[in-house]
């Protein structure tokens, strides 16, 4: 059933969303005001070109999770308009996509257009063509420059306006910046600078963007510009307008790195201190520069001499990892400040100096009296402060304590209670270190060494102007005549480049110091003839800051270049005729591109040159395993540039989006000065160690990343531990079980939380001592990470195929979307209803594993998470305008689900919870009604509704509420080892008609299409992979006839009376026992609509006088138009019946599949070597976090000579156990019955040495229904596990130290993925093992022909899991066979239940498994992989189609029979047709006592050769003139045949 904590009739997705409704952005001196809400904003700087689009969603999520409200970014002019008027907004320059992803993550955007950016970006992001434009002077009152600046600014603004990115348009942009830090350098520009800044403000305001503009570091910023602060500390800053908010637009979280210098970093404590001091002194906007620095890809690093890494010691590091403790410490700071946001932005402020350097700032709400305080200590020593009735506080040096209500410390900037992570560069565990094999090519220099350039000039040009910044390199070449007297000549070059290579002088030199110029002097050997001097000047980024920085010369600009002999200049070459070549030949010819036609230039030989300047190297490599960031280690190389797959890494982070995961990757290096690539390697950046040092009263969170789990606790001490991460030591006292408690909370999990308290650690002594918890844990590789994103459903794309064609029933899919806006009222009968999609959302296991949570009750943690997720879904739909008042298709929503059925077990807490659910739902303000199903006490305005097989007797708890049936169970689910349940179409139609007869206005079929439980989604436990549910549309998408057609006709009949049913008067009349007439009448027109129901087990004849005589079959309802004409009867099925078969397509020849196999690696598990340990038997679902069906439990048992005939006894709440003892299998056992627990008892042979017991517990879905179902133990949870001898327990192993491994090695290594590098594990030999447990099988196959659904027949297999082309088909278990009895023909009459009608007796519960055609390659091989758990034989496995081969009809006189084939088939033959009184059923029709003689011929003429046909069932159609007074029927059985390819061609 549908058992979840939220069921909203919509489709949930994390896909890209549409803009939300318009917002207003205002401000005053105390707040940024958005839609009237006064806010303090925390903003994260992230630059889109310094990361990749593939990284953006994860970065946005981490920014939001860090407690930030917005992102900010510069706009990089040089990237978008590298060539004048040629714009690029693709790839990682797609700012609109970047902004949309921010909005999707729930973040605002601060747009810093500049367009000068500084940012340590080459040339401050000015395009070089702008510098080279005649007459232009940058950043001053220059018309040429201002014109270009205005054009680009307008381009960006218009781009954002067109995409509706500004807040008043519903977009995320709430503020914008013009210019950047101009006030720092404006003095040098004099009056022109002042005029320029005035013009900037006027130009910006004229853009009319509807949100505030600001200027940073601009003390004289013109109004309405807000002037802001940049720096390490801004608490003393004051805006130049008392009405402006106090804004810090760049809070420098660290600093940039220079080549040849140490790594700068900023302690988390100081950064938090600076923020807290800023907020204490009235700050309302804090932007971290940077929050994610990223990478200077390509040649974007400026400075000059800025490194490729722009990590910046930011809270999120260069690679996208959390930089802990900085990220977590700031997250906690943000949370603390947000608690006081309302008071901070509205209350009164008082400041009090307690003593020198110690200040108390109190904010107070004048209405409530609530307070919020900052207690700051700017001294270098801790102080103890007595605030009287508000308490005593020890405030560490250089720190701020935040006091909620001024009497409770909730945060101190110097007390770091979040984890520290230690990252390493290493090979992934699944990868073996590989010595890369290199080829090489020399940089072609023949022409440049001969002085042949591309252009000439009689001067030494400025390098940036000559190259237009298209390369770091510029060749300067000239000729020098020989002179015998210059024997010991020196070449002297004055360079403002950053490196110089001289040929003839034979040397190279680079910058030393920070003025970025140097004097090159090297001996030069001149012959008596003409000599060529070739100089290669190299830059390492261009200047990006300072007055007139754009005018700083670069390269050998102006020289001089001289020949010096004996200390005297004998020739000045500065004004010689110089020849120039821009860049390298290898750059021009794309040597770095693996697809370049010049790739053949690379030579492959054994003598790889090393230490050779001007050399290109190339190699190939495989992408490292896992999902962690990738880096290339270039140790041994000199200076140059690196590319992977043609994408520049810069002058070494390799984003995974650059890599081919399933093929070779190419690394190309250009080595400028000489290096050795022998030690170059490609590795991952992994968090291997996490530490925590948390104070008593806080909660410590530990988390691994990259799919790793906490495998070991190296140190844990709650008390007064000493030292730092990597060198912790026990202090003078500690809780004795510190390690065990942390292990239990954390080992085996990706993340865990520990409340740091005496209660947690059971420490009863030292009550007056201040305590801490220090932990050091190890993160180990574990790749059981589900690829959830790939299976998310897109809200918009799914709902675009929904329908608003008014039907009175809520079906699961429909063909069109609702396009008009709707308004709703809820009288007792609804005006109209519409069909749309429905999704039901279950519990994630992390929620169950959250400490302190209790599901579905009055528990704050659970309610908080439920509200967050509910709000997430609602906001997602609001932003995409999916609710009806927005013009969308969502007309109703549900909160909670069937809680009333089980609420009694939760007592008063359950009642409080359901009240809260209603209040929380209403507060979402979605504009459409909410309902609760099976909730008799549903609080108003919730509509309470009915679920079940019948709901005609249901009455809402509010007389004003509509009568709604939210789950009309069309069939029932199937369990392994059981028969197939089905529900007759006659009974389902009877239930619906009775419901409408009794005033029902909303009927939802559960299920209309059940589908397939792909992957591990089936619950129960023991629910099959098929979730067909006997629904009107079957598992494969075929119509389930006659059910689909019979309901279609019912809907049409009810719709004929819809206006009368929802507006007319109602009268009920009991005709006789079990027979009722309900009349609906339109009082204006007198028109009527009647339901005549017979709830008896026999047919009745009813005389309605002037309205006629009616024979009403047993257990049926007749619908009478105007109460005098039967237009439908629920027991008279006038639609076709289809018989489906599994078969080979006509165009396909049955093929014996060829198999390879691989054993499931179990060496470590059979030796008892697990991934983590615990001195208890863990609950399987908690230990695995539901990432696998499997959990290994392993322990050591000492030998004992007296235990000769020992038995291993295991009490399991898993669904299957496999046992291995001392490496030998000794049995497996699975559940029998329905309590899903069993006792496993098998003999074991113990040797006298140590013995290893390895138990593999397997689940088959987790419980999904009942009071406290979430608390049902799973696996061998709690045991006991015992050694039994002679009927007596000789050893209880329950509290042994158990070792654990989650899942299968083959799962981790993706044996199921045909592109996995572990595919070679499968062996191909003639002796395919069968009946072998724990075995992987693999084969390839061609997709079956045609368009009909595909299934794989797994007969012969035991139990396991199946994949096609890496897509999971779900669990299989064909050895589970249904009982052979109780499959007699089911009488539709009488009340239905899930056990009434059964089919498939004596056969495997599920033999065929759905393979969606979208999983298949139609034109190539497909791969099937099976993991066989208990032992099977794949020899008979085959792929077939599901085909409708037979269609039947049994229609009553006066109706129209429609026959239809599917899958491209046509009606080829009429096996039987009789119009009269035929007998029997589909497959066994017989002629009755009379018939129309030409029945077959008439049907053949109407139908043969067609894929669909219709026949009016009447005497006229069949020419039957006799038997006028008899009631007649038409029975037909026809064959559907597919046209083969050969027949079609013929």
mmCIF file of N, CA and C in Angstrom, residues 791-890:
data_model
loop_
_atom_site.group_PDB
_atom_site.id
_atom_site.type_symbol
_atom_site.label_atom_id
_atom_site.label_comp_id
_atom_site.label_asym_id
_atom_site.label_seq_id
_atom_site.Cartn_x
_atom_site.Cartn_y
_atom_site.Cartn_z
ATOM 1 N N UNK A 791 17.853 8.808 -11.341
ATOM 2 C CA UNK A 791 16.520 8.236 -11.323
ATOM 3 C C UNK A 791 15.459 9.229 -10.872
ATOM 4 N N UNK A 792 15.849 10.498 -10.651
ATOM 5 C CA UNK A 792 14.858 11.497 -10.258
ATOM 6 C C UNK A 792 13.895 11.753 -11.417
ATOM 7 N N UNK A 793 12.661 12.057 -11.086
ATOM 8 C CA UNK A 793 11.661 12.355 -12.098
ATOM 9 C C UNK A 793 11.592 13.861 -12.278
ATOM 10 N N UNK A 794 11.546 14.308 -13.501
ATOM 11 C CA UNK A 794 11.473 15.733 -13.779
ATOM 12 C C UNK A 794 10.038 16.213 -13.669
ATOM 13 N N UNK A 795 9.815 17.150 -12.773
ATOM 14 C CA UNK A 795 8.454 17.649 -12.531
ATOM 15 C C UNK A 795 7.816 18.109 -13.822
ATOM 16 N N UNK A 796 8.518 18.998 -14.500
ATOM 17 C CA UNK A 796 7.885 19.639 -15.647
ATOM 18 C C UNK A 796 7.684 18.641 -16.779
ATOM 19 N N UNK A 797 8.708 17.837 -17.082
ATOM 20 C CA UNK A 797 8.596 16.960 -18.228
ATOM 21 C C UNK A 797 7.542 15.903 -17.987
ATOM 22 N N UNK A 798 7.362 15.442 -16.738
ATOM 23 C CA UNK A 798 6.344 14.432 -16.483
ATOM 24 C C UNK A 798 4.954 15.052 -16.559
ATOM 25 N N UNK A 799 4.778 16.186 -15.915
ATOM 26 C CA UNK A 799 3.442 16.770 -15.875
ATOM 27 C C UNK A 799 3.009 17.320 -17.219
ATOM 28 N N UNK A 800 3.951 17.498 -18.129
ATOM 29 C CA UNK A 800 3.574 17.946 -19.462
ATOM 30 C C UNK A 800 2.776 16.891 -20.207
ATOM 31 N N UNK A 801 2.782 15.629 -19.714
ATOM 32 C CA UNK A 801 1.989 14.609 -20.379
ATOM 33 C C UNK A 801 0.735 14.270 -19.587
ATOM 34 N N UNK A 802 0.333 15.137 -18.664
ATOM 35 C CA UNK A 802 -0.879 14.904 -17.900
ATOM 36 C C UNK A 802 -2.068 15.571 -18.598
ATOM 37 N N UNK A 803 -3.260 15.228 -18.182
ATOM 38 C CA UNK A 803 -4.457 15.686 -18.875
ATOM 39 C C UNK A 803 -5.407 16.452 -17.977
ATOM 40 N N UNK A 804 -6.109 17.411 -18.560
ATOM 41 C CA UNK A 804 -7.194 18.067 -17.824
ATOM 42 C C UNK A 804 -8.523 17.782 -18.471
ATOM 43 N N UNK A 805 -8.574 16.815 -19.390
ATOM 44 C CA UNK A 805 -9.875 16.428 -19.909
ATOM 45 C C UNK A 805 -10.705 15.966 -18.723
ATOM 46 N N UNK A 806 -11.815 16.629 -18.414
ATOM 47 C CA UNK A 806 -12.529 16.297 -17.177
ATOM 48 C C UNK A 806 -12.989 14.847 -17.171
ATOM 49 N N UNK A 807 -12.471 14.082 -16.246
ATOM 50 C CA UNK A 807 -12.958 12.736 -15.978
ATOM 51 C C UNK A 807 -13.156 12.651 -14.486
ATOM 52 N N UNK A 808 -14.085 11.839 -14.055
ATOM 53 C CA UNK A 808 -14.438 11.828 -12.632
ATOM 54 C C UNK A 808 -13.531 10.917 -11.845
ATOM 55 N N UNK A 809 -12.389 10.536 -12.425
ATOM 56 C CA UNK A 809 -11.523 9.588 -11.752
ATOM 57 C C UNK A 809 -10.094 10.046 -11.850
ATOM 58 N N UNK A 810 -9.337 9.746 -10.818
ATOM 59 C CA UNK A 810 -7.962 10.207 -10.732
ATOM 60 C C UNK A 810 -7.053 9.092 -11.209
ATOM 61 N N UNK A 811 -6.611 9.108 -12.464
ATOM 62 C CA UNK A 811 -5.776 8.030 -12.976
ATOM 63 C C UNK A 811 -4.312 8.422 -12.876
ATOM 64 N N UNK A 812 -3.436 7.457 -13.116
ATOM 65 C CA UNK A 812 -2.026 7.677 -12.855
ATOM 66 C C UNK A 812 -1.319 8.386 -13.987
ATOM 67 N N UNK A 813 -1.795 8.269 -15.207
ATOM 68 C CA UNK A 813 -1.157 8.974 -16.320
ATOM 69 C C UNK A 813 -2.231 9.401 -17.299
ATOM 70 N N UNK A 814 -1.995 10.523 -18.001
ATOM 71 C CA UNK A 814 -2.920 11.032 -19.005
ATOM 72 C C UNK A 814 -2.118 11.795 -20.037
ATOM 73 N N UNK A 815 -2.697 12.072 -21.212
ATOM 74 C CA UNK A 815 -1.864 12.543 -22.325
ATOM 75 C C UNK A 815 -1.587 14.025 -22.421
ATOM 76 N N UNK A 816 -2.266 14.867 -21.733
ATOM 77 C CA UNK A 816 -2.089 16.295 -21.944
ATOM 78 C C UNK A 816 -1.862 17.021 -20.631
ATOM 79 N N UNK A 817 -1.393 18.239 -20.707
ATOM 80 C CA UNK A 817 -1.192 19.049 -19.490
ATOM 81 C C UNK A 817 -2.266 20.119 -19.381
ATOM 82 N N UNK A 818 -2.560 20.459 -18.169
ATOM 83 C CA UNK A 818 -3.510 21.536 -17.882
ATOM 84 C C UNK A 818 -2.850 22.876 -18.165
ATOM 85 N N UNK A 819 -3.450 23.687 -19.019
ATOM 86 C CA UNK A 819 -2.766 24.920 -19.419
ATOM 87 C C UNK A 819 -3.444 26.183 -18.925
ATOM 88 N N UNK A 820 -4.641 26.070 -18.419
ATOM 89 C CA UNK A 820 -5.308 27.301 -17.976
ATOM 90 C C UNK A 820 -5.325 27.405 -16.471
ATOM 91 N N UNK A 821 -5.367 28.642 -15.964
ATOM 92 C CA UNK A 821 -5.429 28.870 -14.527
ATOM 93 C C UNK A 821 -6.795 28.479 -14.001
ATOM 94 N N UNK A 822 -6.835 27.976 -12.779
ATOM 95 C CA UNK A 822 -8.086 27.513 -12.196
ATOM 96 C C UNK A 822 -8.303 28.135 -10.837
ATOM 97 N N UNK A 823 -9.551 28.256 -10.440
ATOM 98 C CA UNK A 823 -9.882 28.634 -9.072
ATOM 99 C C UNK A 823 -10.780 27.546 -8.517
ATOM 100 N N UNK A 824 -10.768 27.390 -7.203
ATOM 101 C CA UNK A 824 -11.452 26.261 -6.596
ATOM 102 C C UNK A 824 -12.397 26.700 -5.504
ATOM 103 N N UNK A 825 -13.522 26.042 -5.434
ATOM 104 C CA UNK A 825 -14.391 26.111 -4.265
ATOM 105 C C UNK A 825 -14.749 24.684 -3.913
ATOM 106 N N UNK A 826 -15.153 24.452 -2.688
ATOM 107 C CA UNK A 826 -15.442 23.091 -2.263
ATOM 108 C C UNK A 826 -16.842 22.980 -1.676
ATOM 109 N N UNK A 827 -17.855 22.985 -2.509
ATOM 110 C CA UNK A 827 -19.174 22.641 -2.010
ATOM 111 C C UNK A 827 -19.220 21.147 -1.742
ATOM 112 N N UNK A 828 -20.370 20.672 -1.339
ATOM 113 C CA UNK A 828 -20.469 19.259 -0.998
ATOM 114 C C UNK A 828 -20.151 18.371 -2.189
ATOM 115 N N UNK A 829 -20.436 18.880 -3.399
ATOM 116 C CA UNK A 829 -20.097 18.129 -4.606
ATOM 117 C C UNK A 829 -19.196 19.024 -5.450
ATOM 118 N N UNK A 830 -18.071 18.485 -5.865
ATOM 119 C CA UNK A 830 -17.111 19.288 -6.619
ATOM 120 C C UNK A 830 -17.659 19.605 -7.999
ATOM 121 N N UNK A 831 -17.264 20.782 -8.527
ATOM 122 C CA UNK A 831 -17.677 21.161 -9.874
ATOM 123 C C UNK A 831 -17.035 20.279 -10.922
ATOM 124 N N UNK A 832 -15.757 19.997 -10.751
ATOM 125 C CA UNK A 832 -15.060 19.189 -11.754
ATOM 126 C C UNK A 832 -13.856 18.549 -11.123
ATOM 127 N N UNK A 833 -13.344 17.578 -11.787
ATOM 128 C CA UNK A 833 -12.116 16.930 -11.334
ATOM 129 C C UNK A 833 -11.211 16.754 -12.536
ATOM 130 N N UNK A 834 -9.939 16.469 -12.261
ATOM 131 C CA UNK A 834 -8.990 16.337 -13.353
ATOM 132 C C UNK A 834 -8.005 15.246 -13.039
ATOM 133 N N UNK A 835 -7.473 14.638 -14.058
ATOM 134 C CA UNK A 835 -6.482 13.587 -13.836
ATOM 135 C C UNK A 835 -5.094 14.166 -13.924
ATOM 136 N N UNK A 836 -4.232 13.665 -13.101
ATOM 137 C CA UNK A 836 -2.854 14.158 -13.076
ATOM 138 C C UNK A 836 -1.984 13.115 -12.400
ATOM 139 N N UNK A 837 -0.644 13.360 -12.354
ATOM 140 C CA UNK A 837 0.268 12.364 -11.825
ATOM 141 C C UNK A 837 0.275 12.300 -10.317
ATOM 142 N N UNK A 838 0.703 11.170 -9.782
ATOM 143 C CA UNK A 838 0.777 10.987 -8.336
ATOM 144 C C UNK A 838 2.088 10.325 -7.993
ATOM 145 N N UNK A 839 2.744 10.823 -6.953
ATOM 146 C CA UNK A 839 3.975 10.182 -6.499
ATOM 147 C C UNK A 839 3.898 10.002 -4.998
ATOM 148 N N UNK A 840 4.470 8.927 -4.489
ATOM 149 C CA UNK A 840 4.425 8.633 -3.066
ATOM 150 C C UNK A 840 5.850 8.487 -2.577
ATOM 151 N N UNK A 841 6.178 9.249 -1.554
ATOM 152 C CA UNK A 841 7.566 9.402 -1.160
ATOM 153 C C UNK A 841 7.822 8.683 0.148
ATOM 154 N N UNK A 842 8.765 7.745 0.186
ATOM 155 C CA UNK A 842 9.045 6.944 1.366
ATOM 156 C C UNK A 842 10.141 7.551 2.205
ATOM 157 N N UNK A 843 10.470 6.848 3.324
ATOM 158 C CA UNK A 843 11.461 7.357 4.261
ATOM 159 C C UNK A 843 12.872 7.030 3.807
ATOM 160 N N UNK A 844 13.798 7.996 3.829
ATOM 161 C CA UNK A 844 15.213 7.683 3.608
ATOM 162 C C UNK A 844 15.802 7.085 4.889
ATOM 163 N N UNK A 845 16.786 6.191 4.735
ATOM 164 C CA UNK A 845 17.326 5.511 5.906
ATOM 165 C C UNK A 845 18.113 6.456 6.800
ATOM 166 N N UNK A 846 18.675 7.514 6.234
ATOM 167 C CA UNK A 846 19.419 8.455 7.087
ATOM 168 C C UNK A 846 18.493 9.082 8.123
ATOM 169 N N UNK A 847 17.217 9.196 7.785
ATOM 170 C CA UNK A 847 16.280 9.767 8.737
ATOM 171 C C UNK A 847 16.109 8.832 9.927
ATOM 172 N N UNK A 848 15.944 7.557 9.636
ATOM 173 C CA UNK A 848 15.835 6.569 10.716
ATOM 174 C C UNK A 848 17.082 6.581 11.588
ATOM 175 N N UNK A 849 18.240 6.764 10.961
ATOM 176 C CA UNK A 849 19.512 6.683 11.687
ATOM 177 C C UNK A 849 19.892 7.977 12.398
ATOM 178 N N UNK A 850 19.087 9.022 12.251
ATOM 179 C CA UNK A 850 19.393 10.284 12.919
ATOM 180 C C UNK A 850 19.152 10.144 14.423
ATOM 181 N N UNK A 851 20.156 10.440 15.250
ATOM 182 C CA UNK A 851 19.977 10.276 16.702
ATOM 183 C C UNK A 851 18.779 11.057 17.231
ATOM 184 N N UNK A 852 18.003 10.387 18.077
ATOM 185 C CA UNK A 852 16.879 11.041 18.730
ATOM 186 C C UNK A 852 15.608 11.098 17.929
ATOM 187 N N UNK A 853 15.648 10.628 16.682
ATOM 188 C CA UNK A 853 14.450 10.731 15.857
ATOM 189 C C UNK A 853 13.486 9.594 16.184
ATOM 190 N N UNK A 854 12.198 9.882 16.150
ATOM 191 C CA UNK A 854 11.148 8.870 16.174
ATOM 192 C C UNK A 854 10.176 9.234 15.069
ATOM 193 N N UNK A 855 9.904 8.262 14.207
ATOM 194 C CA UNK A 855 9.134 8.560 13.010
ATOM 195 C C UNK A 855 7.639 8.585 13.294
ATOM 196 N N UNK A 856 6.951 9.462 12.610
ATOM 197 C CA UNK A 856 5.485 9.543 12.585
ATOM 198 C C UNK A 856 4.886 9.726 13.973
ATOM 199 N N UNK A 857 5.461 10.633 14.736
ATOM 200 C CA UNK A 857 4.907 10.958 16.041
ATOM 201 C C UNK A 857 5.340 12.370 16.416
ATOM 202 N N UNK A 858 4.980 12.797 17.590
ATOM 203 C CA UNK A 858 5.257 14.170 18.007
ATOM 204 C C UNK A 858 6.718 14.286 18.452
ATOM 205 N N UNK A 859 7.612 14.172 17.481
ATOM 206 C CA UNK A 859 9.051 14.206 17.725
ATOM 207 C C UNK A 859 9.629 15.379 16.940
ATOM 208 N N UNK A 860 10.318 16.282 17.621
ATOM 209 C CA UNK A 860 10.752 17.529 16.989
ATOM 210 C C UNK A 860 11.719 17.297 15.842
ATOM 211 N N UNK A 861 12.640 16.353 16.023
ATOM 212 C CA UNK A 861 13.635 16.104 14.965
ATOM 213 C C UNK A 861 12.937 15.617 13.702
ATOM 214 N N UNK A 862 12.050 14.625 13.896
ATOM 215 C CA UNK A 862 11.327 14.090 12.739
ATOM 216 C C UNK A 862 10.462 15.167 12.082
ATOM 217 N N UNK A 863 9.747 15.918 12.893
ATOM 218 C CA UNK A 863 8.868 16.937 12.320
ATOM 219 C C UNK A 863 9.673 17.989 11.566
ATOM 220 N N UNK A 864 10.818 18.331 12.095
ATOM 221 C CA UNK A 864 11.663 19.316 11.414
ATOM 222 C C UNK A 864 12.087 18.811 10.040
ATOM 223 N N UNK A 865 12.538 17.538 9.981
ATOM 224 C CA UNK A 865 12.967 16.984 8.692
ATOM 225 C C UNK A 865 11.779 16.842 7.746
ATOM 226 N N UNK A 866 10.639 16.411 8.279
ATOM 227 C CA UNK A 866 9.444 16.282 7.447
ATOM 228 C C UNK A 866 9.045 17.629 6.869
ATOM 229 N N UNK A 867 9.105 18.666 7.693
ATOM 230 C CA UNK A 867 8.725 20.001 7.229
ATOM 231 C C UNK A 867 9.701 20.520 6.186
ATOM 232 N N UNK A 868 10.982 20.272 6.399
ATOM 233 C CA UNK A 868 11.988 20.723 5.424
ATOM 234 C C UNK A 868 11.730 20.085 4.068
ATOM 235 N N UNK A 869 11.479 18.763 4.074
ATOM 236 C CA UNK A 869 11.281 18.083 2.798
ATOM 237 C C UNK A 869 9.957 18.471 2.160
ATOM 238 N N UNK A 870 8.901 18.543 2.965
ATOM 239 C CA UNK A 870 7.605 18.972 2.427
ATOM 240 C C UNK A 870 7.732 20.349 1.792
ATOM 241 N N UNK A 871 8.390 21.249 2.500
ATOM 242 C CA UNK A 871 8.582 22.603 1.990
ATOM 243 C C UNK A 871 9.417 22.585 0.721
ATOM 244 N N UNK A 872 10.412 21.722 0.665
ATOM 245 C CA UNK A 872 11.251 21.599 -0.534
ATOM 246 C C UNK A 872 10.393 21.231 -1.741
ATOM 247 N N UNK A 873 9.523 20.247 -1.580
ATOM 248 C CA UNK A 873 8.672 19.818 -2.683
ATOM 249 C C UNK A 873 7.690 20.921 -3.073
ATOM 250 N N UNK A 874 7.085 21.531 -2.078
ATOM 251 C CA UNK A 874 6.125 22.603 -2.354
ATOM 252 C C UNK A 874 6.813 23.763 -3.066
ATOM 253 N N UNK A 875 7.980 24.177 -2.565
ATOM 254 C CA UNK A 875 8.685 25.299 -3.195
ATOM 255 C C UNK A 875 9.104 24.955 -4.610
ATOM 256 N N UNK A 876 9.540 23.732 -4.809
ATOM 257 C CA UNK A 876 9.908 23.282 -6.146
ATOM 258 C C UNK A 876 8.740 23.441 -7.108
ATOM 259 N N UNK A 877 7.550 23.047 -6.657
ATOM 260 C CA UNK A 877 6.371 23.136 -7.501
ATOM 261 C C UNK A 877 5.900 24.576 -7.662
ATOM 262 N N UNK A 878 6.038 25.348 -6.617
ATOM 263 C CA UNK A 878 5.675 26.760 -6.748
ATOM 264 C C UNK A 878 6.569 27.456 -7.755
ATOM 265 N N UNK A 879 7.862 27.191 -7.664
ATOM 266 C CA UNK A 879 8.806 27.841 -8.576
ATOM 267 C C UNK A 879 8.544 27.434 -10.020
ATOM 268 N N UNK A 880 8.085 26.210 -10.208
ATOM 269 C CA UNK A 880 7.755 25.739 -11.558
ATOM 270 C C UNK A 880 6.319 26.051 -11.937
ATOM 271 N N UNK A 881 5.602 26.782 -11.041
ATOM 272 C CA UNK A 881 4.225 27.198 -11.292
ATOM 273 C C UNK A 881 3.328 26.002 -11.610
ATOM 274 N N UNK A 882 3.366 25.016 -10.737
ATOM 275 C CA UNK A 882 2.619 23.785 -10.960
ATOM 276 C C UNK A 882 1.298 23.724 -10.198
ATOM 277 N N UNK A 883 1.078 24.624 -9.239
ATOM 278 C CA UNK A 883 -0.199 24.609 -8.540
ATOM 279 C C UNK A 883 -1.258 25.312 -9.390
ATOM 280 N N UNK A 884 -2.499 24.835 -9.271
ATOM 281 C CA UNK A 884 -3.583 25.328 -10.132
ATOM 282 C C UNK A 884 -3.728 26.841 -10.129
ATOM 283 N N UNK A 885 -3.665 27.522 -8.978
ATOM 284 C CA UNK A 885 -3.794 28.992 -9.035
ATOM 285 C C UNK A 885 -2.670 29.661 -9.820
ATOM 286 N N UNK A 886 -1.586 28.934 -10.073
ATOM 287 C CA UNK A 886 -0.489 29.482 -10.879
ATOM 288 C C UNK A 886 -0.639 29.101 -12.348
ATOM 289 N N UNK A 887 -1.717 28.353 -12.664
ATOM 290 C CA UNK A 887 -1.889 27.846 -14.023
ATOM 291 C C UNK A 887 -1.364 26.438 -14.195
ATOM 292 N N UNK A 888 -0.994 25.790 -13.110
ATOM 293 C CA UNK A 888 -0.445 24.446 -13.179
ATOM 294 C C UNK A 888 -1.492 23.364 -12.988
ATOM 295 N N UNK A 889 -1.060 22.081 -13.003
ATOM 296 C CA UNK A 889 -2.018 20.960 -12.959
ATOM 297 C C UNK A 889 -2.360 20.458 -11.563
ATOM 298 N N UNK A 890 -1.687 20.927 -10.524
ATOM 299 C CA UNK A 890 -1.915 20.355 -9.192
ATOM 300 C C UNK A 890 -3.154 20.976 -8.568
#
